[in-house]
Amino acid sequence: MPNEVVGYMVKEGLSLAAAWRKHLGLSQAEVAGRIGITQSAYAQQEAAANPRKATREKIAAALGIAPELLDI
């Protein structure tokens, strides 16, 4: 995992999904569009403490990363 992702989590208190999104330079709206949901729905998923496996897989696919990288 890149140090920058960990830094976003520690310094900014971001979730793992949010840290990866920021590291990749994507907005919530861009990721939501890739998943096919609204930005507000994605924001709720991104903020979830322990998202379901299916949700993590969808987010990972939208980010272009392996699903395991979103496992806590």
PDB file of N, CA, C and O in Angstrom:
ATOM      1  N   MET A   1       0.842  -1.170   0.000  1.00  0.00           N
ATOM      2  CA  MET A   1       0.000   0.000   0.000  1.00  0.00           C
ATOM      3  C   MET A   1       0.894   1.243   0.000  1.00  0.00           C
ATOM      4  O   MET A   1       1.825   1.328   0.802  1.00  0.00           O
ATOM      5  N   PRO A   2       0.612   2.193  -0.876  1.00  0.00           N
ATOM      6  CA  PRO A   2       1.428   3.411  -0.938  1.00  0.00           C
ATOM      7  C   PRO A   2       1.373   4.218   0.368  1.00  0.00           C
ATOM      8  O   PRO A   2       0.336   4.294   1.028  1.00  0.00           O
ATOM      9  N   ASN A   3       2.505   4.799   0.722  1.00  0.00           N
ATOM     10  CA  ASN A   3       2.569   5.635   1.922  1.00  0.00           C
ATOM     11  C   ASN A   3       1.570   6.776   1.867  1.00  0.00           C
ATOM     12  O   ASN A   3       1.044   7.189   2.904  1.00  0.00           O
ATOM     13  N   GLU A   4       1.324   7.303   0.681  1.00  0.00           N
ATOM     14  CA  GLU A   4       0.393   8.422   0.543  1.00  0.00           C
ATOM     15  C   GLU A   4      -1.015   8.011   0.995  1.00  0.00           C
ATOM     16  O   GLU A   4      -1.713   8.792   1.643  1.00  0.00           O
ATOM     17  N   VAL A   5      -1.430   6.791   0.668  1.00  0.00           N
ATOM     18  CA  VAL A   5      -2.753   6.305   1.077  1.00  0.00           C
ATOM     19  C   VAL A   5      -2.827   6.238   2.592  1.00  0.00           C
ATOM     20  O   VAL A   5      -3.790   6.705   3.212  1.00  0.00           O
ATOM     21  N   VAL A   6      -1.800   5.677   3.216  1.00  0.00           N
ATOM     22  CA  VAL A   6      -1.762   5.581   4.673  1.00  0.00           C
ATOM     23  C   VAL A   6      -1.763   6.980   5.287  1.00  0.00           C
ATOM     24  O   VAL A   6      -2.448   7.239   6.274  1.00  0.00           O
ATOM     25  N   GLY A   7      -1.019   7.885   4.688  1.00  0.00           N
ATOM     26  CA  GLY A   7      -0.970   9.259   5.184  1.00  0.00           C
ATOM     27  C   GLY A   7      -2.332   9.924   5.174  1.00  0.00           C
ATOM     28  O   GLY A   7      -2.690  10.619   6.132  1.00  0.00           O
ATOM     29  N   TYR A   8      -3.109   9.724   4.122  1.00  0.00           N
ATOM     30  CA  TYR A   8      -4.460  10.299   4.077  1.00  0.00           C
ATOM     31  C   TYR A   8      -5.332   9.732   5.191  1.00  0.00           C
ATOM     32  O   TYR A   8      -6.134  10.447   5.784  1.00  0.00           O
ATOM     33  N   MET A   9      -5.161   8.467   5.475  1.00  0.00           N
ATOM     34  CA  MET A   9      -5.956   7.836   6.524  1.00  0.00           C
ATOM     35  C   MET A   9      -5.572   8.393   7.899  1.00  0.00           C
ATOM     36  O   MET A   9      -6.440   8.715   8.703  1.00  0.00           O
ATOM     37  N   VAL A  10      -4.273   8.515   8.139  1.00  0.00           N
ATOM     38  CA  VAL A  10      -3.789   8.948   9.446  1.00  0.00           C
ATOM     39  C   VAL A  10      -3.955  10.451   9.645  1.00  0.00           C
ATOM     40  O   VAL A  10      -4.528  10.902  10.636  1.00  0.00           O
ATOM     41  N   LYS A  11      -3.486  11.224   8.683  1.00  0.00           N
ATOM     42  CA  LYS A  11      -3.467  12.676   8.844  1.00  0.00           C
ATOM     43  C   LYS A  11      -4.835  13.326   8.634  1.00  0.00           C
ATOM     44  O   LYS A  11      -5.160  14.321   9.271  1.00  0.00           O
ATOM     45  N   GLU A  12      -5.632  12.771   7.706  1.00  0.00           N
ATOM     46  CA  GLU A  12      -6.910  13.389   7.380  1.00  0.00           C
ATOM     47  C   GLU A  12      -8.107  12.591   7.886  1.00  0.00           C
ATOM     48  O   GLU A  12      -9.250  13.011   7.722  1.00  0.00           O
ATOM     49  N   GLY A  13      -7.843  11.422   8.456  1.00  0.00           N
ATOM     50  CA  GLY A  13      -8.933  10.612   9.001  1.00  0.00           C
ATOM     51  C   GLY A  13      -9.848  10.019   7.940  1.00  0.00           C
ATOM     52  O   GLY A  13     -11.011   9.740   8.206  1.00  0.00           O
ATOM     53  N   LEU A  14      -9.319   9.832   6.737  1.00  0.00           N
ATOM     54  CA  LEU A  14     -10.140   9.291   5.654  1.00  0.00           C
ATOM     55  C   LEU A  14     -10.277   7.779   5.781  1.00  0.00           C
ATOM     56  O   LEU A  14      -9.400   7.110   6.314  1.00  0.00           O
ATOM     57  N   SER A  15     -11.372   7.260   5.245  1.00  0.00           N
ATOM     58  CA  SER A  15     -11.535   5.813   5.161  1.00  0.00           C
ATOM     59  C   SER A  15     -10.546   5.284   4.128  1.00  0.00           C
ATOM     60  O   SER A  15      -9.981   6.049   3.332  1.00  0.00           O
ATOM     61  N   LEU A  16     -10.366   3.986   4.118  1.00  0.00           N
ATOM     62  CA  LEU A  16      -9.454   3.378   3.153  1.00  0.00           C
ATOM     63  C   LEU A  16      -9.893   3.670   1.717  1.00  0.00           C
ATOM     64  O   LEU A  16      -9.078   4.033   0.866  1.00  0.00           O
ATOM     65  N   ALA A  17     -11.191   3.562   1.452  1.00  0.00           N
ATOM     66  CA  ALA A  17     -11.702   3.838   0.102  1.00  0.00           C
ATOM     67  C   ALA A  17     -11.485   5.303  -0.275  1.00  0.00           C
ATOM     68  O   ALA A  17     -11.085   5.611  -1.401  1.00  0.00           O
ATOM     69  N   ALA A  18     -11.730   6.206   0.658  1.00  0.00           N
ATOM     70  CA  ALA A  18     -11.543   7.633   0.386  1.00  0.00           C
ATOM     71  C   ALA A  18     -10.063   7.953   0.158  1.00  0.00           C
ATOM     72  O   ALA A  18      -9.725   8.757  -0.713  1.00  0.00           O
ATOM     73  N   ALA A  19      -9.192   7.318   0.936  1.00  0.00           N
ATOM     74  CA  ALA A  19      -7.759   7.557   0.790  1.00  0.00           C
ATOM     75  C   ALA A  19      -7.267   7.088  -0.582  1.00  0.00           C
ATOM     76  O   ALA A  19      -6.502   7.789  -1.245  1.00  0.00           O
ATOM     77  N   TRP A  20      -7.728   5.926  -1.022  1.00  0.00           N
ATOM     78  CA  TRP A  20      -7.353   5.442  -2.354  1.00  0.00           C
ATOM     79  C   TRP A  20      -7.890   6.367  -3.438  1.00  0.00           C
ATOM     80  O   TRP A  20      -7.192   6.694  -4.396  1.00  0.00           O
ATOM     81  N   ARG A  21      -9.147   6.804  -3.276  1.00  0.00           N
ATOM     82  CA  ARG A  21      -9.749   7.693  -4.275  1.00  0.00           C
ATOM     83  C   ARG A  21      -8.926   8.975  -4.399  1.00  0.00           C
ATOM     84  O   ARG A  21      -8.605   9.426  -5.504  1.00  0.00           O
ATOM     85  N   LYS A  22      -8.572   9.552  -3.263  1.00  0.00           N
ATOM     86  CA  LYS A  22      -7.798  10.796  -3.276  1.00  0.00           C
ATOM     87  C   LYS A  22      -6.409  10.554  -3.872  1.00  0.00           C
ATOM     88  O   LYS A  22      -5.923  11.363  -4.668  1.00  0.00           O
ATOM     89  N   HIS A  23      -5.797   9.438  -3.526  1.00  0.00           N
ATOM     90  CA  HIS A  23      -4.482   9.087  -4.069  1.00  0.00           C
ATOM     91  C   HIS A  23      -4.523   8.983  -5.591  1.00  0.00           C
ATOM     92  O   HIS A  23      -3.580   9.387  -6.279  1.00  0.00           O
ATOM     93  N   LEU A  24      -5.624   8.474  -6.108  1.00  0.00           N
ATOM     94  CA  LEU A  24      -5.771   8.306  -7.551  1.00  0.00           C
ATOM     95  C   LEU A  24      -6.282   9.562  -8.254  1.00  0.00           C
ATOM     96  O   LEU A  24      -6.436   9.577  -9.478  1.00  0.00           O
ATOM     97  N   GLY A  25      -6.565  10.609  -7.484  1.00  0.00           N
ATOM     98  CA  GLY A  25      -6.978  11.879  -8.070  1.00  0.00           C
ATOM     99  C   GLY A  25      -8.395  11.886  -8.615  1.00  0.00           C
ATOM    100  O   GLY A  25      -8.689  12.614  -9.568  1.00  0.00           O
ATOM    101  N   LEU A  26      -9.266  11.104  -8.011  1.00  0.00           N
ATOM    102  CA  LEU A  26     -10.654  11.018  -8.464  1.00  0.00           C
ATOM    103  C   LEU A  26     -11.592  11.714  -7.496  1.00  0.00           C
ATOM    104  O   LEU A  26     -11.334  11.760  -6.297  1.00  0.00           O
ATOM    105  N   SER A  27     -12.686  12.219  -8.014  1.00  0.00           N
ATOM    106  CA  SER A  27     -13.720  12.808  -7.163  1.00  0.00           C
ATOM    107  C   SER A  27     -14.734  11.726  -6.798  1.00  0.00           C
ATOM    108  O   SER A  27     -14.805  10.670  -7.450  1.00  0.00           O
ATOM    109  N   GLN A  28     -15.524  11.998  -5.787  1.00  0.00           N
ATOM    110  CA  GLN A  28     -16.601  11.069  -5.427  1.00  0.00           C
ATOM    111  C   GLN A  28     -17.560  10.903  -6.599  1.00  0.00           C
ATOM    112  O   GLN A  28     -18.026   9.798  -6.868  1.00  0.00           O
ATOM    113  N   ALA A  29     -17.838  11.981  -7.298  1.00  0.00           N
ATOM    114  CA  ALA A  29     -18.769  11.922  -8.433  1.00  0.00           C
ATOM    115  C   ALA A  29     -18.226  11.014  -9.541  1.00  0.00           C
ATOM    116  O   ALA A  29     -18.993  10.274 -10.165  1.00  0.00           O
ATOM    117  N   GLU A  30     -16.922  11.070  -9.782  1.00  0.00           N
ATOM    118  CA  GLU A  30     -16.328  10.213 -10.817  1.00  0.00           C
ATOM    119  C   GLU A  30     -16.448   8.736 -10.450  1.00  0.00           C
ATOM    120  O   GLU A  30     -16.820   7.906 -11.284  1.00  0.00           O
ATOM    121  N   VAL A  31     -16.148   8.414  -9.205  1.00  0.00           N
ATOM    122  CA  VAL A  31     -16.233   7.020  -8.771  1.00  0.00           C
ATOM    123  C   VAL A  31     -17.685   6.563  -8.782  1.00  0.00           C
ATOM    124  O   VAL A  31     -18.005   5.473  -9.249  1.00  0.00           O
ATOM    125  N   ALA A  32     -18.582   7.418  -8.303  1.00  0.00           N
ATOM    126  CA  ALA A  32     -20.006   7.079  -8.302  1.00  0.00           C
ATOM    127  C   ALA A  32     -20.497   6.803  -9.714  1.00  0.00           C
ATOM    128  O   ALA A  32     -21.250   5.850  -9.944  1.00  0.00           O
ATOM    129  N   GLY A  33     -20.077   7.615 -10.665  1.00  0.00           N
ATOM    130  CA  GLY A  33     -20.466   7.411 -12.057  1.00  0.00           C
ATOM    131  C   GLY A  33     -19.975   6.085 -12.607  1.00  0.00           C
ATOM    132  O   GLY A  33     -20.682   5.415 -13.358  1.00  0.00           O
ATOM    133  N   ARG A  34     -18.780   5.692 -12.211  1.00  0.00           N
ATOM    134  CA  ARG A  34     -18.235   4.413 -12.664  1.00  0.00           C
ATOM    135  C   ARG A  34     -19.023   3.236 -12.090  1.00  0.00           C
ATOM    136  O   ARG A  34     -19.123   2.188 -12.724  1.00  0.00           O
ATOM    137  N   ILE A  35     -19.558   3.426 -10.873  1.00  0.00           N
ATOM    138  CA  ILE A  35     -20.344   2.371 -10.227  1.00  0.00           C
ATOM    139  C   ILE A  35     -21.789   2.398 -10.706  1.00  0.00           C
ATOM    140  O   ILE A  35     -22.466   1.379 -10.706  1.00  0.00           O
ATOM    141  N   GLY A  36     -22.247   3.582 -11.102  1.00  0.00           N
ATOM    142  CA  GLY A  36     -23.630   3.722 -11.554  1.00  0.00           C
ATOM    143  C   GLY A  36     -24.584   4.127 -10.449  1.00  0.00           C
ATOM    144  O   GLY A  36     -25.757   3.758 -10.467  1.00  0.00           O
ATOM    145  N   ILE A  37     -24.055   4.892  -9.472  1.00  0.00           N
ATOM    146  CA  ILE A  37     -24.885   5.386  -8.376  1.00  0.00           C
ATOM    147  C   ILE A  37     -24.677   6.892  -8.237  1.00  0.00           C
ATOM    148  O   ILE A  37     -23.809   7.457  -8.894  1.00  0.00           O
ATOM    149  N   THR A  38     -25.452   7.525  -7.371  1.00  0.00           N
ATOM    150  CA  THR A  38     -25.292   8.964  -7.162  1.00  0.00           C
ATOM    151  C   THR A  38     -24.072   9.245  -6.290  1.00  0.00           C
ATOM    152  O   THR A  38     -23.601   8.368  -5.557  1.00  0.00           O
ATOM    153  N   GLN A  39     -23.614  10.468  -6.354  1.00  0.00           N
ATOM    154  CA  GLN A  39     -22.467  10.874  -5.532  1.00  0.00           C
ATOM    155  C   GLN A  39     -22.806  10.739  -4.056  1.00  0.00           C
ATOM    156  O   GLN A  39     -21.973  10.289  -3.267  1.00  0.00           O
ATOM    157  N   SER A  40     -24.013  11.113  -3.659  1.00  0.00           N
ATOM    158  CA  SER A  40     -24.367  11.036  -2.237  1.00  0.00           C
ATOM    159  C   SER A  40     -24.426   9.589  -1.756  1.00  0.00           C
ATOM    160  O   SER A  40     -24.020   9.288  -0.634  1.00  0.00           O
ATOM    161  N   ALA A  41     -24.909   8.682  -2.607  1.00  0.00           N
ATOM    162  CA  ALA A  41     -24.933   7.260  -2.237  1.00  0.00           C
ATOM    163  C   ALA A  41     -23.508   6.729  -2.100  1.00  0.00           C
ATOM    164  O   ALA A  41     -23.197   5.969  -1.174  1.00  0.00           O
ATOM    165  N   TYR A  42     -22.638   7.161  -3.008  1.00  0.00           N
ATOM    166  CA  TYR A  42     -21.251   6.725  -2.915  1.00  0.00           C
ATOM    167  C   TYR A  42     -20.596   7.281  -1.656  1.00  0.00           C
ATOM    168  O   TYR A  42     -19.841   6.579  -0.981  1.00  0.00           O
ATOM    169  N   ALA A  43     -20.874   8.520  -1.313  1.00  0.00           N
ATOM    170  CA  ALA A  43     -20.288   9.130  -0.118  1.00  0.00           C
ATOM    171  C   ALA A  43     -20.643   8.315   1.126  1.00  0.00           C
ATOM    172  O   ALA A  43     -19.799   8.126   2.010  1.00  0.00           O
ATOM    173  N   GLN A  44     -21.867   7.815   1.181  1.00  0.00           N
ATOM    174  CA  GLN A  44     -22.275   6.989   2.322  1.00  0.00           C
ATOM    175  C   GLN A  44     -21.498   5.683   2.338  1.00  0.00           C
ATOM    176  O   GLN A  44     -21.066   5.225   3.396  1.00  0.00           O
ATOM    177  N   GLN A  45     -21.317   5.074   1.183  1.00  0.00           N
ATOM    178  CA  GLN A  45     -20.562   3.819   1.111  1.00  0.00           C
ATOM    179  C   GLN A  45     -19.103   4.034   1.489  1.00  0.00           C
ATOM    180  O   GLN A  45     -18.513   3.232   2.204  1.00  0.00           O
ATOM    181  N   GLU A  46     -18.553   5.132   1.024  1.00  0.00           N
ATOM    182  CA  GLU A  46     -17.146   5.435   1.288  1.00  0.00           C
ATOM    183  C   GLU A  46     -16.904   5.682   2.778  1.00  0.00           C
ATOM    184  O   GLU A  46     -15.853   5.345   3.305  1.00  0.00           O
ATOM    185  N   ALA A  47     -17.897   6.237   3.455  1.00  0.00           N
ATOM    186  CA  ALA A  47     -17.754   6.562   4.869  1.00  0.00           C
ATOM    187  C   ALA A  47     -18.070   5.387   5.788  1.00  0.00           C
ATOM    188  O   ALA A  47     -17.791   5.453   6.990  1.00  0.00           O
ATOM    189  N   ALA A  48     -18.633   4.321   5.252  1.00  0.00           N
ATOM    190  CA  ALA A  48     -19.017   3.169   6.073  1.00  0.00           C
ATOM    191  C   ALA A  48     -17.789   2.571   6.750  1.00  0.00           C
ATOM    192  O   ALA A  48     -16.739   2.397   6.129  1.00  0.00           O
ATOM    193  N   ALA A  49     -17.932   2.246   8.024  1.00  0.00           N
ATOM    194  CA  ALA A  49     -16.821   1.690   8.792  1.00  0.00           C
ATOM    195  C   ALA A  49     -16.390   0.324   8.266  1.00  0.00           C
ATOM    196  O   ALA A  49     -15.205   0.030   8.190  1.00  0.00           O
ATOM    197  N   ASN A  50     -17.353  -0.488   7.905  1.00  0.00           N
ATOM    198  CA  ASN A  50     -17.038  -1.830   7.427  1.00  0.00           C
ATOM    199  C   ASN A  50     -17.991  -2.200   6.295  1.00  0.00           C
ATOM    200  O   ASN A  50     -18.955  -2.927   6.505  1.00  0.00           O
ATOM    201  N   PRO A  51     -17.724  -1.699   5.082  1.00  0.00           N
ATOM    202  CA  PRO A  51     -18.636  -1.969   3.969  1.00  0.00           C
ATOM    203  C   PRO A  51     -18.681  -3.458   3.617  1.00  0.00           C
ATOM    204  O   PRO A  51     -17.714  -4.182   3.846  1.00  0.00           O
ATOM    205  N   ARG A  52     -19.798  -3.876   3.066  1.00  0.00           N
ATOM    206  CA  ARG A  52     -19.968  -5.273   2.653  1.00  0.00           C
ATOM    207  C   ARG A  52     -18.925  -5.631   1.596  1.00  0.00           C
ATOM    208  O   ARG A  52     -18.429  -4.760   0.878  1.00  0.00           O
ATOM    209  N   LYS A  53     -18.648  -6.917   1.486  1.00  0.00           N
ATOM    210  CA  LYS A  53     -17.662  -7.399   0.509  1.00  0.00           C
ATOM    211  C   LYS A  53     -18.051  -6.983  -0.906  1.00  0.00           C
ATOM    212  O   LYS A  53     -17.208  -6.529  -1.679  1.00  0.00           O
ATOM    213  N   ALA A  54     -19.324  -7.127  -1.251  1.00  0.00           N
ATOM    214  CA  ALA A  54     -19.776  -6.760  -2.599  1.00  0.00           C
ATOM    215  C   ALA A  54     -19.553  -5.274  -2.861  1.00  0.00           C
ATOM    216  O   ALA A  54     -19.157  -4.887  -3.968  1.00  0.00           O
ATOM    217  N   THR A  55     -19.773  -4.450  -1.853  1.00  0.00           N
ATOM    218  CA  THR A  55     -19.559  -3.009  -1.990  1.00  0.00           C
ATOM    219  C   THR A  55     -18.077  -2.715  -2.183  1.00  0.00           C
ATOM    220  O   THR A  55     -17.693  -1.928  -3.059  1.00  0.00           O
ATOM    221  N   ARG A  56     -17.228  -3.348  -1.382  1.00  0.00           N
ATOM    222  CA  ARG A  56     -15.776  -3.149  -1.532  1.00  0.00           C
ATOM    223  C   ARG A  56     -15.314  -3.562  -2.924  1.00  0.00           C
ATOM    224  O   ARG A  56     -14.471  -2.895  -3.525  1.00  0.00           O
ATOM    225  N   GLU A  57     -15.874  -4.641  -3.444  1.00  0.00           N
ATOM    226  CA  GLU A  57     -15.487  -5.107  -4.782  1.00  0.00           C
ATOM    227  C   GLU A  57     -15.890  -4.108  -5.863  1.00  0.00           C
ATOM    228  O   GLU A  57     -15.126  -3.852  -6.796  1.00  0.00           O
ATOM    229  N   LYS A  58     -17.073  -3.527  -5.740  1.00  0.00           N
ATOM    230  CA  LYS A  58     -17.521  -2.524  -6.715  1.00  0.00           C
ATOM    231  C   LYS A  58     -16.643  -1.279  -6.660  1.00  0.00           C
ATOM    232  O   LYS A  58     -16.259  -0.728  -7.696  1.00  0.00           O
ATOM    233  N   ILE A  59     -16.340  -0.838  -5.442  1.00  0.00           N
ATOM    234  CA  ILE A  59     -15.499   0.349  -5.289  1.00  0.00           C
ATOM    235  C   ILE A  59     -14.109   0.073  -5.847  1.00  0.00           C
ATOM    236  O   ILE A  59     -13.541   0.897  -6.575  1.00  0.00           O
ATOM    237  N   ALA A  60     -13.554  -1.086  -5.534  1.00  0.00           N
ATOM    238  CA  ALA A  60     -12.223  -1.438  -6.034  1.00  0.00           C
ATOM    239  C   ALA A  60     -12.197  -1.453  -7.557  1.00  0.00           C
ATOM    240  O   ALA A  60     -11.264  -0.937  -8.172  1.00  0.00           O
ATOM    241  N   ALA A  61     -13.222  -2.034  -8.169  1.00  0.00           N
ATOM    242  CA  ALA A  61     -13.285  -2.069  -9.630  1.00  0.00           C
ATOM    243  C   ALA A  61     -13.342  -0.655 -10.201  1.00  0.00           C
ATOM    244  O   ALA A  61     -12.676  -0.352 -11.197  1.00  0.00           O
ATOM    245  N   ALA A  62     -14.126   0.214  -9.567  1.00  0.00           N
ATOM    246  CA  ALA A  62     -14.234   1.598 -10.042  1.00  0.00           C
ATOM    247  C   ALA A  62     -12.918   2.347  -9.890  1.00  0.00           C
ATOM    248  O   ALA A  62     -12.595   3.218 -10.701  1.00  0.00           O
ATOM    249  N   LEU A  63     -12.147   1.997  -8.855  1.00  0.00           N
ATOM    250  CA  LEU A  63     -10.858   2.645  -8.632  1.00  0.00           C
ATOM    251  C   LEU A  63      -9.740   2.009  -9.449  1.00  0.00           C
ATOM    252  O   LEU A  63      -8.647   2.572  -9.565  1.00  0.00           O
ATOM    253  N   GLY A  64      -9.994   0.813  -9.971  1.00  0.00           N
ATOM    254  CA  GLY A  64      -8.972   0.114 -10.737  1.00  0.00           C
ATOM    255  C   GLY A  64      -7.917  -0.536  -9.863  1.00  0.00           C
ATOM    256  O   GLY A  64      -6.755  -0.636 -10.266  1.00  0.00           O
ATOM    257  N   ILE A  65      -8.312  -0.954  -8.658  1.00  0.00           N
ATOM    258  CA  ILE A  65      -7.381  -1.612  -7.740  1.00  0.00           C
ATOM    259  C   ILE A  65      -7.938  -2.981  -7.354  1.00  0.00           C
ATOM    260  O   ILE A  65      -9.118  -3.263  -7.566  1.00  0.00           O
ATOM    261  N   ALA A  66      -7.091  -3.805  -6.768  1.00  0.00           N
ATOM    262  CA  ALA A  66      -7.521  -5.120  -6.306  1.00  0.00           C
ATOM    263  C   ALA A  66      -8.433  -4.973  -5.091  1.00  0.00           C
ATOM    264  O   ALA A  66      -8.163  -4.136  -4.216  1.00  0.00           O
ATOM    265  N   PRO A  67      -9.507  -5.742  -5.013  1.00  0.00           N
ATOM    266  CA  PRO A  67     -10.420  -5.653  -3.865  1.00  0.00           C
ATOM    267  C   PRO A  67      -9.729  -5.836  -2.506  1.00  0.00           C
ATOM    268  O   PRO A  67     -10.129  -5.234  -1.522  1.00  0.00           O
ATOM    269  N   GLU A  68      -8.689  -6.644  -2.491  1.00  0.00           N
ATOM    270  CA  GLU A  68      -7.959  -6.888  -1.232  1.00  0.00           C
ATOM    271  C   GLU A  68      -7.357  -5.609  -0.660  1.00  0.00           C
ATOM    272  O   GLU A  68      -7.125  -5.519   0.540  1.00  0.00           O
ATOM    273  N   LEU A  69      -7.108  -4.633  -1.490  1.00  0.00           N
ATOM    274  CA  LEU A  69      -6.534  -3.371  -1.020  1.00  0.00           C
ATOM    275  C   LEU A  69      -7.528  -2.544  -0.220  1.00  0.00           C
ATOM    276  O   LEU A  69      -7.151  -1.567   0.425  1.00  0.00           O
ATOM    277  N   LEU A  70      -8.812  -2.937  -0.235  1.00  0.00           N
ATOM    278  CA  LEU A  70      -9.819  -2.237   0.559  1.00  0.00           C
ATOM    279  C   LEU A  70     -10.224  -3.031   1.793  1.00  0.00           C
ATOM    280  O   LEU A  70     -11.115  -2.621   2.527  1.00  0.00           O
ATOM    281  N   ASP A  71      -9.567  -4.161   2.018  1.00  0.00           N
ATOM    282  CA  ASP A  71      -9.842  -4.953   3.226  1.00  0.00           C
ATOM    283  C   ASP A  71      -9.108  -4.336   4.398  1.00  0.00           C
ATOM    284  O   ASP A  71      -7.943  -3.956   4.284  1.00  0.00           O
ATOM    285  N   ILE A  72      -9.804  -4.274   5.494  1.00  0.00           N
ATOM    286  CA  ILE A  72      -9.203  -3.685   6.704  1.00  0.00           C
ATOM    287  C   ILE A  72      -8.514  -4.764   7.505  1.00  0.00           C
ATOM    288  O   ILE A  72      -8.893  -5.858   7.587  1.00  0.00           O
TER     289      ILE A  72
END
